XYZ file of C-alpha atoms in Angstrom:
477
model
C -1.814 10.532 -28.481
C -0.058 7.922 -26.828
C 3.467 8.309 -25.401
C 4.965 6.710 -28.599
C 3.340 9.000 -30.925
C 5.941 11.577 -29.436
C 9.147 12.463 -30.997
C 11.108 11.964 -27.552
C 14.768 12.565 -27.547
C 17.366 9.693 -25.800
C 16.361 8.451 -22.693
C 18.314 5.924 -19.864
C 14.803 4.376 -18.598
C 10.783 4.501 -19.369
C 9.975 5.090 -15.398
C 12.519 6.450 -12.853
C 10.898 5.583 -9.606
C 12.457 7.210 -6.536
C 12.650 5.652 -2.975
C 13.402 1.820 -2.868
C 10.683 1.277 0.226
C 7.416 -0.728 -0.131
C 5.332 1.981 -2.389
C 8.995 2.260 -5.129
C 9.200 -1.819 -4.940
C 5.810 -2.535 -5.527
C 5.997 -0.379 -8.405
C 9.356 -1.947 -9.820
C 7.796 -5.302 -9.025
C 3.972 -4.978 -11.532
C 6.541 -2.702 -14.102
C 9.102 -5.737 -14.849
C 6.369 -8.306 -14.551
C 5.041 -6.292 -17.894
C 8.178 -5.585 -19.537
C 8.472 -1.979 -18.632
C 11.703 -0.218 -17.963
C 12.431 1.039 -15.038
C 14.835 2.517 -12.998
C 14.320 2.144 -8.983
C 17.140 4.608 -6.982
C 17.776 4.482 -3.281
C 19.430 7.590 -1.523
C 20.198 4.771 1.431
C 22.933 2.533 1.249
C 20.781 -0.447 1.758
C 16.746 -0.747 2.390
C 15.285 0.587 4.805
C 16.073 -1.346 8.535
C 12.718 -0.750 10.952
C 9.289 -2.635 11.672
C 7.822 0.612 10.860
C 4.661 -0.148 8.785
C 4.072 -3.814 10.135
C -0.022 -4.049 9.508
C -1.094 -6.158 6.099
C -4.014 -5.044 5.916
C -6.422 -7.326 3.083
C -6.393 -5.673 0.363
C -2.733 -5.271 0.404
C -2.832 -9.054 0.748
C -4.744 -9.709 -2.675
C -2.329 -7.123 -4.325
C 0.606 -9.119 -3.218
C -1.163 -12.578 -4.315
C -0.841 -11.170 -7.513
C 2.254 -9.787 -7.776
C 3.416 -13.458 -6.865
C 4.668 -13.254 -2.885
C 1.953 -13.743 -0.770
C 3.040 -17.121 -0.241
C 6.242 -16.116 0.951
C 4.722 -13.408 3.237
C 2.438 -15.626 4.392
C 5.444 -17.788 5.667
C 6.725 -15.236 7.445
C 4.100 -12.974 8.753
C 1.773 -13.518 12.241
C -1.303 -13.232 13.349
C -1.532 -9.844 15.599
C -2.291 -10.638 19.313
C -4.431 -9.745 21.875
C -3.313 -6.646 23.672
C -2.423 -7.577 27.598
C -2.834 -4.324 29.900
C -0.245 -3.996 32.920
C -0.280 -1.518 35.793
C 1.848 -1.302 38.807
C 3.247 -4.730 37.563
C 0.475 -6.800 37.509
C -1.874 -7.760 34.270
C -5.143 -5.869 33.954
C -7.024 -8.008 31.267
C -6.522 -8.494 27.305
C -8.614 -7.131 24.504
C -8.359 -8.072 20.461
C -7.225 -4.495 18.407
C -9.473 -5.748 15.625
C -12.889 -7.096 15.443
C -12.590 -10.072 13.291
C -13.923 -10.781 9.933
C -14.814 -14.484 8.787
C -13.490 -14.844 5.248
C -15.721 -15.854 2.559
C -16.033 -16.909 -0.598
C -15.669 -13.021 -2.271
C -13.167 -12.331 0.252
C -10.876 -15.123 1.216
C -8.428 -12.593 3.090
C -9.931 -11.156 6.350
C -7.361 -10.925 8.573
C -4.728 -8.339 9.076
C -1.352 -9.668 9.279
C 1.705 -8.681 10.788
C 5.320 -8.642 9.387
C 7.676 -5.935 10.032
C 8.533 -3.480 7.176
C 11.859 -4.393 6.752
C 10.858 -8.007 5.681
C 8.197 -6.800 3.504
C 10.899 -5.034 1.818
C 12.982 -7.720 1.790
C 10.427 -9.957 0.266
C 9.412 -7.605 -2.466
C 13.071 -7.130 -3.166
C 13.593 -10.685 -3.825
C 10.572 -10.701 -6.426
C 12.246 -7.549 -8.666
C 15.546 -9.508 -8.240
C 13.889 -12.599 -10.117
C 12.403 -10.663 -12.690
C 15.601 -9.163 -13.757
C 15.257 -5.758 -12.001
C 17.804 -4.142 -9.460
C 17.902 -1.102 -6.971
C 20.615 1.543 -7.215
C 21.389 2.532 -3.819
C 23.352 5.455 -2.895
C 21.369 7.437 -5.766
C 20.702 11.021 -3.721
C 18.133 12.864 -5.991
C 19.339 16.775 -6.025
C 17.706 18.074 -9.511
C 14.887 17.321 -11.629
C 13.442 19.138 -14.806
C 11.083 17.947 -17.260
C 9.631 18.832 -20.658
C 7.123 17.481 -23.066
C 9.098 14.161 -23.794
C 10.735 13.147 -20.018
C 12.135 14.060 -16.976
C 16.173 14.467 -16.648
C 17.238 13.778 -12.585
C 20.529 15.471 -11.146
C 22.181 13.126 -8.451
C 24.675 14.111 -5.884
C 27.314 12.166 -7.495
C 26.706 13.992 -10.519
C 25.636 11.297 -12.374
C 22.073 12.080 -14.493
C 18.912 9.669 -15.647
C 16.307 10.616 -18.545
C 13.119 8.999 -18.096
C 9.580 9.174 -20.025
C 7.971 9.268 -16.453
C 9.308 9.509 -12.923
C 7.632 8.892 -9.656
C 8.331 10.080 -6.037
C 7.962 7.201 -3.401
C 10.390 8.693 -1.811
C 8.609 9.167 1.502
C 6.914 11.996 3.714
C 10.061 14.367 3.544
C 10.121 13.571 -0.481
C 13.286 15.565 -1.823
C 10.891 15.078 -5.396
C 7.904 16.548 -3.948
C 9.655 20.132 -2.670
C 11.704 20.134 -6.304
C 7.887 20.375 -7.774
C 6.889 22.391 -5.629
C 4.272 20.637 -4.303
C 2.328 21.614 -1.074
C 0.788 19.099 1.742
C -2.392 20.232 3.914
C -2.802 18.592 7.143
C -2.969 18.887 10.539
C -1.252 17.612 13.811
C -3.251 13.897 14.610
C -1.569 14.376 18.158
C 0.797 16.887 19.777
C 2.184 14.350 22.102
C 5.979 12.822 20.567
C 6.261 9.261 20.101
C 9.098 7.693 19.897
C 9.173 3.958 18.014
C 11.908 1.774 18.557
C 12.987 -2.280 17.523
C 13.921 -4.009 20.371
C 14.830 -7.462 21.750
C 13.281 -8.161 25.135
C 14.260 -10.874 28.008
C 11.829 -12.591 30.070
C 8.719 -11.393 28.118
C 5.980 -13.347 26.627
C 5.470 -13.151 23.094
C 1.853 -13.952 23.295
C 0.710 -10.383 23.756
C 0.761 -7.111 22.704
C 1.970 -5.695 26.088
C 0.572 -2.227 27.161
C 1.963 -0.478 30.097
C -0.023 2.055 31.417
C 2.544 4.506 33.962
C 1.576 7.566 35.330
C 5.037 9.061 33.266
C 2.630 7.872 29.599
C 1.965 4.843 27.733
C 4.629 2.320 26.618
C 3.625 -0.535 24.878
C 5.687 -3.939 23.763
C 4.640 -5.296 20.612
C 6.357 -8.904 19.046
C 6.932 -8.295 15.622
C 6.107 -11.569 13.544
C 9.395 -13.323 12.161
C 11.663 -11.945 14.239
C 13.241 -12.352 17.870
C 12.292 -8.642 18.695
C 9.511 -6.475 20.116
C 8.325 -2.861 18.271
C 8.240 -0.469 21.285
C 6.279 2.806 21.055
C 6.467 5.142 24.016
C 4.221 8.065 24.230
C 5.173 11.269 25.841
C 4.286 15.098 27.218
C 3.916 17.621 25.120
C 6.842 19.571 24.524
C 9.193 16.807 26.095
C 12.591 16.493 24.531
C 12.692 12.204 23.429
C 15.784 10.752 23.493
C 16.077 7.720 20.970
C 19.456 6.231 22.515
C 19.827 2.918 23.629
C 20.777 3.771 27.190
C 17.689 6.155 27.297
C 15.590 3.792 25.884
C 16.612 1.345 28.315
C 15.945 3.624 31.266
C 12.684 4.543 29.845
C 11.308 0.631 29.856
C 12.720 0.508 33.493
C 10.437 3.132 34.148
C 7.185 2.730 32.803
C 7.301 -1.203 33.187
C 7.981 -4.361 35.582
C 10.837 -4.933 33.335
C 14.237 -4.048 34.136
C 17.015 -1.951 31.927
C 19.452 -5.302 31.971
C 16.329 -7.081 30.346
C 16.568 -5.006 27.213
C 19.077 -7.179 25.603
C 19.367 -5.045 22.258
C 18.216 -1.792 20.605
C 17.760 -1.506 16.957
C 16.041 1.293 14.768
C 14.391 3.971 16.646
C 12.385 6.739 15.237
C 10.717 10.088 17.138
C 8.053 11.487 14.940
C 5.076 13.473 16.157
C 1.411 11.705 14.261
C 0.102 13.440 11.613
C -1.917 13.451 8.654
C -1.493 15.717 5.421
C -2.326 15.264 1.694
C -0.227 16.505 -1.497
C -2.325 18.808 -3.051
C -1.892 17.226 -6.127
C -0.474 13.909 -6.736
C 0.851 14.925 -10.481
C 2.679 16.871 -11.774
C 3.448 16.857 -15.846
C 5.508 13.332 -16.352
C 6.011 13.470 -12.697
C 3.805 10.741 -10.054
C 3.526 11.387 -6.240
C 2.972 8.083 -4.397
C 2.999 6.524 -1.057
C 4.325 8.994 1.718
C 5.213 11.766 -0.576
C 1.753 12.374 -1.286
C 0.084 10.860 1.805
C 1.223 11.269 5.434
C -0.351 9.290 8.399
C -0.855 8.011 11.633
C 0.297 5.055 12.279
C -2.579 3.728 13.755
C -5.076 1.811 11.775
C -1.967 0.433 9.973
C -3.062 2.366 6.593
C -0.284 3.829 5.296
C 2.073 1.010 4.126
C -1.116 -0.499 2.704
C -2.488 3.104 0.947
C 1.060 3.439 -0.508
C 0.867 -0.167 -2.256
C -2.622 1.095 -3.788
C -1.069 3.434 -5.182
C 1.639 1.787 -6.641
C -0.766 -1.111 -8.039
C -2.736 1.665 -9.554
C -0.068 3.003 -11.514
C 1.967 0.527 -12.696
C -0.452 -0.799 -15.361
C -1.723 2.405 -16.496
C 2.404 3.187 -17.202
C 2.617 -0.076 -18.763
C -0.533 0.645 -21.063
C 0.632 4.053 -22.240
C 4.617 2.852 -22.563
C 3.146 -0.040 -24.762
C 1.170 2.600 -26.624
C -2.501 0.226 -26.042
C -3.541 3.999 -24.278
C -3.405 7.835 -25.016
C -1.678 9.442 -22.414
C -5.139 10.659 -20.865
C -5.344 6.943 -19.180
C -2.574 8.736 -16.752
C -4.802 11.244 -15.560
C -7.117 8.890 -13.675
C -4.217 8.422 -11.419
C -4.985 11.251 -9.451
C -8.216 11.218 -9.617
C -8.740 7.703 -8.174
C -5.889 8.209 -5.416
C -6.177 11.012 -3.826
C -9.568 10.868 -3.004
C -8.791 7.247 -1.372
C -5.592 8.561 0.002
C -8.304 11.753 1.744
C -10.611 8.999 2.563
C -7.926 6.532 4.262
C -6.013 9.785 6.275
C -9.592 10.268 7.851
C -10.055 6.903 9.054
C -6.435 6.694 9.980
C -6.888 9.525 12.433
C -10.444 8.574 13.488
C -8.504 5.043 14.324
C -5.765 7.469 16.479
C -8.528 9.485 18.045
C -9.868 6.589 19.198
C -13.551 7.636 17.143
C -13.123 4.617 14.775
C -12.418 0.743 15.599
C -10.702 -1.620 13.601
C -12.479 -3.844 11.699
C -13.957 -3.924 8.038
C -13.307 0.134 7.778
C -9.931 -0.714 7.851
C -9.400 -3.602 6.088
C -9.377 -1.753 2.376
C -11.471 -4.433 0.413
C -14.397 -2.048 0.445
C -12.077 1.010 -1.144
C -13.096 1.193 -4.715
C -13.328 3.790 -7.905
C -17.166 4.437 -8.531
C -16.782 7.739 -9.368
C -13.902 7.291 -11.577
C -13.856 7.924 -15.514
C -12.884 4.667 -15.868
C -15.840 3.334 -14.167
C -18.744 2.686 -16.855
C -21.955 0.896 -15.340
C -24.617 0.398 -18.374
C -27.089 -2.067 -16.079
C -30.153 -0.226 -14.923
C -32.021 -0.606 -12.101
C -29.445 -2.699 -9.689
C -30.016 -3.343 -5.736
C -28.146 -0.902 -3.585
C -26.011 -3.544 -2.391
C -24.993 -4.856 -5.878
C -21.365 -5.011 -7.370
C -21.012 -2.026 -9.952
C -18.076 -0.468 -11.940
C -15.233 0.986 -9.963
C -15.965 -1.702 -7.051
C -13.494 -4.633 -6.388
C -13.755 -8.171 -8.521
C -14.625 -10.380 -5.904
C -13.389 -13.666 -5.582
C -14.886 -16.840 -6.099
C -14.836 -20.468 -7.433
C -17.794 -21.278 -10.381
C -17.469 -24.123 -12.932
C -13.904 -24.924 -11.874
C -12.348 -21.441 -12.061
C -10.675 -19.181 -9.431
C -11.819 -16.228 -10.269
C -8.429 -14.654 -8.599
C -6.367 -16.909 -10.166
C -8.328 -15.561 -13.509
C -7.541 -12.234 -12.307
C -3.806 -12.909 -11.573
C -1.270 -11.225 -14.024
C -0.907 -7.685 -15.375
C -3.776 -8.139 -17.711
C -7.816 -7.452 -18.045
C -9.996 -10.161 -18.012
C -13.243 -10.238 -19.662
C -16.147 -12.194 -17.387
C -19.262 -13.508 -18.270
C -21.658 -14.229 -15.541
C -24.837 -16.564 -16.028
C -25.135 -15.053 -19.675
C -24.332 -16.655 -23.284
C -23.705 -13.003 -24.716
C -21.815 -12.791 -27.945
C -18.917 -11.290 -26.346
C -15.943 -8.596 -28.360
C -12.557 -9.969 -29.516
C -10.246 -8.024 -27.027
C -7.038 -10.359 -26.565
C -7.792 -10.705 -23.168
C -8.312 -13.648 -21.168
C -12.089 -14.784 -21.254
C -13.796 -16.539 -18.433
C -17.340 -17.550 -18.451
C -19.424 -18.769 -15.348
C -22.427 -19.798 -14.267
C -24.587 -17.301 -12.256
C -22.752 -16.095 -9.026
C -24.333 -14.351 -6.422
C -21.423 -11.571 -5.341
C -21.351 -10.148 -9.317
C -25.357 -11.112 -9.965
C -25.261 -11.731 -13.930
C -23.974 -9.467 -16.665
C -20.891 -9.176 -18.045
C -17.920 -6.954 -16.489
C -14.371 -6.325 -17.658
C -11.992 -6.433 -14.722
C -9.268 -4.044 -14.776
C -5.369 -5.509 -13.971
C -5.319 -4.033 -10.363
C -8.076 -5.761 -9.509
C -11.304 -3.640 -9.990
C -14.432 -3.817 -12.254
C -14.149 -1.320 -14.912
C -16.866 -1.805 -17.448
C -20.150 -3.540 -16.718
C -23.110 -4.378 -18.188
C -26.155 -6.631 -19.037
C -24.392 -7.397 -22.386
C -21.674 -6.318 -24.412
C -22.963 -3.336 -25.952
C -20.466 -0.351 -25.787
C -17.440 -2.548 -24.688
C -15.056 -2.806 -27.910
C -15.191 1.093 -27.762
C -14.494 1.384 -23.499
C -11.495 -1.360 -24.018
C -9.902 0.342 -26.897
C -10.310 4.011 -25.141
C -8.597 2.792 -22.308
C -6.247 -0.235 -22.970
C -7.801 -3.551 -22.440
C -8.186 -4.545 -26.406
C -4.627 -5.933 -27.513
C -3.859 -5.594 -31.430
C-alpha cells in the first residue's frame, strides 16, 4: 500500500523535517528538487554560527555535485594543511593529517576539503531558497503524536503542523528523539573536556594547522577555509571546569602558546563538549525518521559526522519522494534503517578508532567505499564475479565511455538504467537509459543505479528487472 492508498485526514506538509543544520537542509534541498512538500523548522533564530563540522569528506562531495552546489563549495572551501608542531616556542616539524588519495577515473573526488559549517549551511541554504523552499526559524518543537495517517507537532508558540512523515535532524540533544522515546548506547570516546572555539588570530601563518604541545594540554590553531579566522580546540584534565569566555580563552592561548592574549583579535562561537560516540537504537519510529546527530553522535575526529548525517539525508529523501508520489508501497521506507544504522555503527567505530589514534586518515575515511550489500534493495543476479568486482549495494562509479559522464548520467533525483559492453533488450522503465561500451570499474552487465548514487539491481541481462523496478520505485507509469 502506498501512502496514497490511505484515507489521511488534512495535513499542512508531506515531510516536517526538524533542525535547519546540514543533515535538515540536505533533506529540504533532494525533497524540493522532486516536488515534495516539506516543511524545514528551526528552534534558532538564524542557522547555526560555528566551524563545527568543517571536514568534506568525498562522498559528501559527490552528494553535493548532485544536489547542484559543489561548484559553489568548491569556491569556497580549502585544501586542509599540514599540521606544524610547536614547543617552548619554536617549530618541531609538520606532518599531513591524511594520507592522500590520487583521484581517478571511478573516483574523481579524493581529497577532503575544508569549509566551516556555517558556510556549508549557508550554501545549502541558498540552493532550497532557489528551489522555492524556506526555513521557519524560531519553530521550538514541544509535542508530537502520530497515528496511522501523520504526525501532528506542538510548538512553543502554540502554533501546530500535520505532516505524512516527520524527521528529527535536530541534533545530538534531539527534543524529537526523547518525545519518542528513543534510547542512544554509547560510550565516553575521551574523558578529557574540549573546548572548540572560532577565532581570529594576529601574527599567525595561515599555512598550517598549528599544534601546541604545553605541559598544561594540547591547543591547536586551525585556519578555517573562507574565512579570516582560526578553529581553536584546547584539550584539558579530567574533571577541569572549561571556561568558554573570551577573556578566558584569551588567557588560555597566552598560556599554552608563543602567542600573546592582545594577539587574539576576536572570539566567536565556542563550544565545551566532552567526545563521544552513541547510536539511536532505532532510527524509526512509525511516520517518524531519526537522522544526522539525533541518531548518531561522534567524535569529531575523522571529520565523519557532518558527512554521515548528509548520507542519511540523501538516503531518505528519494525513498520519501517515491512513496509521497505513490511509485512505492510504504515498505521502501523500511530500508532506511536498515541501510543507516549499520553505516552510522560502522562510521562511529572508525570515528573513535581515528580519536584513539588506532586508525589513520586516508581511504577508511573518505566514505566512497560505504555501500548497501546487504540491503533488501540490493539484488546481484551475476554468478561467479571476482572478489574485487562492483556488485549491488556498492557505489556507481564514475567514468567517461562513448561521450557520457557517467555522473552527469547519474545527476538528478532519478534511476538510471546502464548498459555496459552488452546489446541486451533492455525493460521500458521511464528512466534515463545510458549504454556504454565495456568499462573496467562496472565489468559488463547491466545495473540499475539507484538516485543516491548506488547500484541497486545488477545483472548479466535484464531478466528479473521490470519486477525489482516496479517493487521498489524506479519504473515511472
Amino acid at each position: 500500500m502506498t501512502d496514497h492508498d490511505t484515507d489521511v485526514q488534512q495535513v499542512d506538509t508531506d515531510v516536517l523535517i526538524v533542525g535547519a543544520g546540514p543533515t535538515g537542509l540536505a533533506l529540504a534541498v533532494d525533497l524540493a528538487r522532486q516536488g515534495v512538500a516539506a516543511r524545514l523548522v528551526e528552534r534558532g533564530a538564524e542557522l547555526f554560527p560555528g566551524s563545527r563540522g568543517k571536514g568534506l569528506q568525498p562522498r559528501t562531495l559527490e552528494v553535493l555535485d548532485d544536489l547542484g552546489v559543489l561548484a559553489e563549495i568548491r569556491a569556497t572551501a580549502g585544501h586542509y594543511p599540514p599540521n606544524l608542531f610547536w614547543r617552548d616556542g619554536e617549530p618541531q616539524g609538520e606532518r599531513r593529517m591524511y594520507d592522500p588519495t590520487e583521484p581517478s577515473e571511478a573516483e574523481p573526488y579524493t581529497e577532503t576539503l575544508m569549509l566551516p559549517q556555517w558556510r556549508t549551511q549557508q550554501v545549502l541554504y541558498g540552493r532550497l531558497r532557489d528551489l522555492g523552499g524556506e526555513v521557519a526559524f524560531g519553530r521550538e518543537l514541544v509535542s508530537l503524536a502520530q497515528d496511522g495517517a501523520g504526525v501532528t507537532a506542538g510548538f512553543a508558540d502554540g502554533g501546530r503542523v500535520r505532516a505524512r512523515y516527520a524527521v528529527a535532524a535536530d541534533g545530538g540533544r534531539s527534543t524529537v528523539r526523547r518525545l519518542l522515546g528513543i534510547a542512544m548506547t554509547g560510550e565516553t570516546v575521551d574523558p578529557a573536556p574540549m573546548l572548540v572555539a572560532d577565532v581570529r588570530i594576529d601574527g599567525l601563518a595561515r599555512t598550517h594547522w598549528h599544534v601546541f604541545q604545553a605541559e598544561q594540554g594540547l591547543l591547536a590553531l586551525c585556519p578555517l577555509a573562507g574565512t579570516e579566522e582560526f578553529q581553536l580546540v584546547a584539550r584539558f584534565p579530567a574533571g577541569q571546569a572549561v571556561d568558554p569566555t573570551p577573556d578566558s580563552i584569551r588567557a588560555l592561548v597566552a598560556e599554552r602558546t608563543h602567542l600573546t592574549a592582545d594577539q587574539v583579535a576576536g572570539v566567536g562561537w565556542t563550544s565545551e563538549f566532552r567526545p563521544r560516540a552513541a547510536l539511536a537504537d532505532r532510527f524509526r519510529e512509525g511516520r517518524v525518521f531519526l537522522a544526522g546527530d539525533a541518531a548518531h553522535v561522534h567524535s569529531p575526529a575523522g571529520a565523519q559526522g557532518l558527512n554521515t548525517s548528509v548520507q542519511d539525508a540523501y538516503n531518505l529523501g528519494w525513498k520519501l519522494a517515491a512513496v509521497l508520489s505513490g511509485r512505492a508501497d510504504r515498505a521502501l521506507l523500511d530500508s532506511y534503517q536498515e541501510e543507516r544504522r549499520a553505516n552510522a555503527e560502522a562510521m562511529l567505530k572508525l570515528s573513535t578508532g581515528v580519536h584513539r589514534g588506532e586508525v589513520r586518515r586516508g581511504p577508511a575515511t573518505q566514505q566512497l567505499g560505504l555501500g548497501y550489500r546487504e540491503s533488501a534493495l540490493a539484488v546481484e543476479t551475476r554468478a561467479d564475479l571476482p572478489a574485487d568486482a562492483l556488485r549491488a549495494g556498492d557505489r556507481a562509479p564514475d567514468g567517461r565511455r562513448g561521450g557520457i559522464r557517467l555522473f552527469d548520467a547519474f545527476r538528478g533525483p532519478h534511476w538510471t538504467l546502464l548498459a555496459v559492453g552488452t546489446d541486451a533488450e533492455l525493460p521500458e522503465l521511464g528512466v534515463p537509459v545510458v549504454r556504454i561500451p565495456p568499462y573496467g570499474a562496472y565489468g559488463t552487465g547491466v545495473f540499475l543505479v539507484r538516485p543516491d548514487g548506488y547500484v541497486g539491481w545488477a545483472g548479466p541481462d535484464a531478466t528479473g528487472l521490470a519486477e525489482y523496478a516496479a517493487r521498489h520505485g524506479a519504473a515511472r507509469g
